[in-house]
Amino acid sequence: QVQLTESGGGSVQAGGSLRLSCAVSGRSISRDIMGWFRQAPGKEREFVASIVWIGNNVNYADSVKGRFTATLDFAKNTVFLQMRNLQPEDTAVYYCAAKSLNTWAYWGQGTQVTVSS
């Protein structure tokens, strides 16, 4: 029912920026929590950021604080992840997720972010 469609990935040089988008369809509960995760090759998936639809409360992983910003457009049912000063260690597949009943129940297909140097 809930479908997440991600876009915005790509390749950039270290210090560059990208903005990821996640369009949400089938979401009708305003108290939903959205999240961003990433997984580098051969590594575990890790939490990046989360944002609440109502109230706009945001949490960030320590590794991205000060560089990444999660936002949302309530009217368009879209969440964003603005990534600045990207570093090679940020290279990963980034996933959008939706939390339901205390579990991350829905996931996007993932979008590749590659940072050179």
Short mmCIF file of C-alpha atoms in Angstrom, two decimals:
data_model
loop_
_atom_site.label_atom_id
_atom_site.label_comp_id
_atom_site.label_asym_id
_atom_site.label_seq_id
_atom_site.Cartn_x
_atom_site.Cartn_y
_atom_site.Cartn_z
CA GLN A 1 0.00 0.00 0.00
CA VAL A 2 2.71 2.46 1.00
CA GLN A 3 5.20 3.00 -1.78
CA LEU A 4 8.38 5.05 -1.61
CA THR A 5 10.07 6.34 -4.74
CA GLU A 6 13.57 7.74 -4.38
CA SER A 7 15.55 9.94 -6.72
CA GLY A 8 18.50 12.31 -6.72
CA GLY A 9 21.47 9.99 -6.39
CA GLY A 10 24.57 10.38 -8.47
CA SER A 11 28.32 10.84 -8.49
CA VAL A 12 30.09 13.88 -7.08
CA GLN A 13 33.54 14.97 -6.00
CA ALA A 14 34.38 15.28 -2.33
CA GLY A 15 32.94 18.51 -1.00
CA GLY A 16 30.03 18.44 -3.40
CA SER A 17 26.32 18.32 -2.70
CA LEU A 18 23.30 16.24 -3.65
CA ARG A 19 19.65 16.33 -2.72
CA LEU A 20 17.72 13.10 -2.43
CA SER A 21 13.96 13.00 -2.76
CA CYS A 22 11.47 10.41 -1.61
CA ALA A 23 7.92 10.57 -2.91
CA VAL A 24 5.44 8.78 -0.67
CA SER A 25 2.22 7.31 -1.97
CA GLY A 26 -0.44 5.56 0.03
CA ARG A 27 0.33 7.41 3.25
CA SER A 28 -2.68 8.73 5.11
CA ILE A 29 -1.55 8.94 8.74
CA SER A 30 0.03 12.26 9.65
CA ARG A 31 1.94 10.87 12.62
CA ASP A 32 4.13 8.71 10.39
CA ILE A 33 7.88 8.88 10.76
CA MET A 34 10.16 8.88 7.74
CA GLY A 35 13.78 7.89 7.71
CA TRP A 36 16.91 7.79 5.62
CA PHE A 37 19.35 4.90 5.79
CA ARG A 38 22.42 3.96 3.82
CA GLN A 39 24.41 0.86 3.10
CA ALA A 40 27.93 0.80 1.73
CA PRO A 41 29.28 -2.28 -0.08
CA GLY A 42 30.13 -5.01 2.40
CA LYS A 43 28.83 -3.02 5.36
CA GLU A 44 25.72 -3.02 7.51
CA ARG A 45 22.86 -0.70 6.82
CA GLU A 46 23.06 2.36 9.04
CA PHE A 47 20.68 5.05 10.16
CA VAL A 48 21.19 8.49 8.64
CA ALA A 49 18.24 10.67 9.63
CA SER A 50 14.58 10.64 10.56
CA ILE A 51 11.82 13.21 10.39
CA VAL A 52 8.27 13.30 11.70
CA TRP A 53 5.51 14.44 9.35
CA ILE A 54 3.78 16.47 12.03
CA GLY A 55 6.08 18.64 14.11
CA ASN A 56 9.14 18.25 11.87
CA ASN A 57 11.27 16.74 14.61
CA VAL A 58 14.53 15.55 13.09
CA ASN A 59 17.26 13.21 14.28
CA TYR A 60 20.64 12.68 12.64
CA ALA A 61 23.42 10.19 12.89
CA ASP A 62 26.57 11.71 14.34
CA SER A 63 28.40 11.03 11.11
CA VAL A 64 26.20 13.41 9.13
CA LYS A 65 25.34 16.12 11.65
CA GLY A 66 26.10 19.56 10.32
CA ARG A 67 26.29 18.32 6.73
CA PHE A 68 22.95 16.65 5.98
CA THR A 69 19.51 18.19 6.38
CA ALA A 70 16.24 16.27 6.28
CA THR A 71 13.11 18.16 5.32
CA LEU A 72 9.64 17.42 4.06
CA ASP A 73 6.92 18.89 1.91
CA PHE A 74 3.71 17.85 3.59
CA ALA A 75 1.45 18.94 0.73
CA LYS A 76 3.42 16.92 -1.81
CA ASN A 77 4.05 13.92 0.44
CA THR A 78 7.74 14.15 -0.24
CA VAL A 79 10.76 14.00 2.04
CA PHE A 80 14.23 15.24 1.18
CA LEU A 81 17.78 14.73 2.27
CA GLN A 82 20.08 17.62 1.41
CA MET A 83 23.65 16.38 1.58
CA ARG A 84 26.50 18.88 1.69
CA ASN A 85 30.25 18.54 1.94
CA LEU A 86 30.02 14.95 0.84
CA GLN A 87 32.97 12.72 1.64
CA PRO A 88 34.10 9.37 0.22
CA GLU A 89 32.82 7.62 3.34
CA ASP A 90 29.32 8.80 2.40
CA THR A 91 29.39 6.54 -0.64
CA ALA A 92 26.50 4.11 -0.28
CA VAL A 93 23.07 3.16 -1.48
CA TYR A 94 20.64 5.46 0.27
CA TYR A 95 17.19 4.22 1.22
CA CYS A 96 14.05 6.04 2.21
CA ALA A 97 11.93 4.28 4.81
CA ALA A 98 8.60 4.73 6.56
CA LYS A 99 7.92 3.73 10.13
CA SER A 100 4.65 2.14 11.13
CA LEU A 101 3.75 0.81 14.58
CA ASN A 102 7.33 1.17 15.82
CA THR A 103 8.89 -0.70 12.90
CA TRP A 104 10.49 0.43 9.66
CA ALA A 105 7.89 -1.30 7.56
CA TYR A 106 8.31 0.26 4.13
CA TRP A 107 11.40 0.87 2.06
CA GLY A 108 12.28 2.51 -1.20
CA GLN A 109 14.35 0.85 -3.89
CA GLY A 110 17.49 2.76 -2.99
CA THR A 111 19.53 5.32 -4.88
CA GLN A 112 23.28 5.22 -5.34
CA VAL A 113 25.47 8.02 -4.06
CA THR A 114 29.13 7.92 -5.04
CA VAL A 115 31.68 10.41 -3.76
CA SER A 116 35.13 10.52 -5.35
CA SER A 117 38.42 11.46 -3.67
#
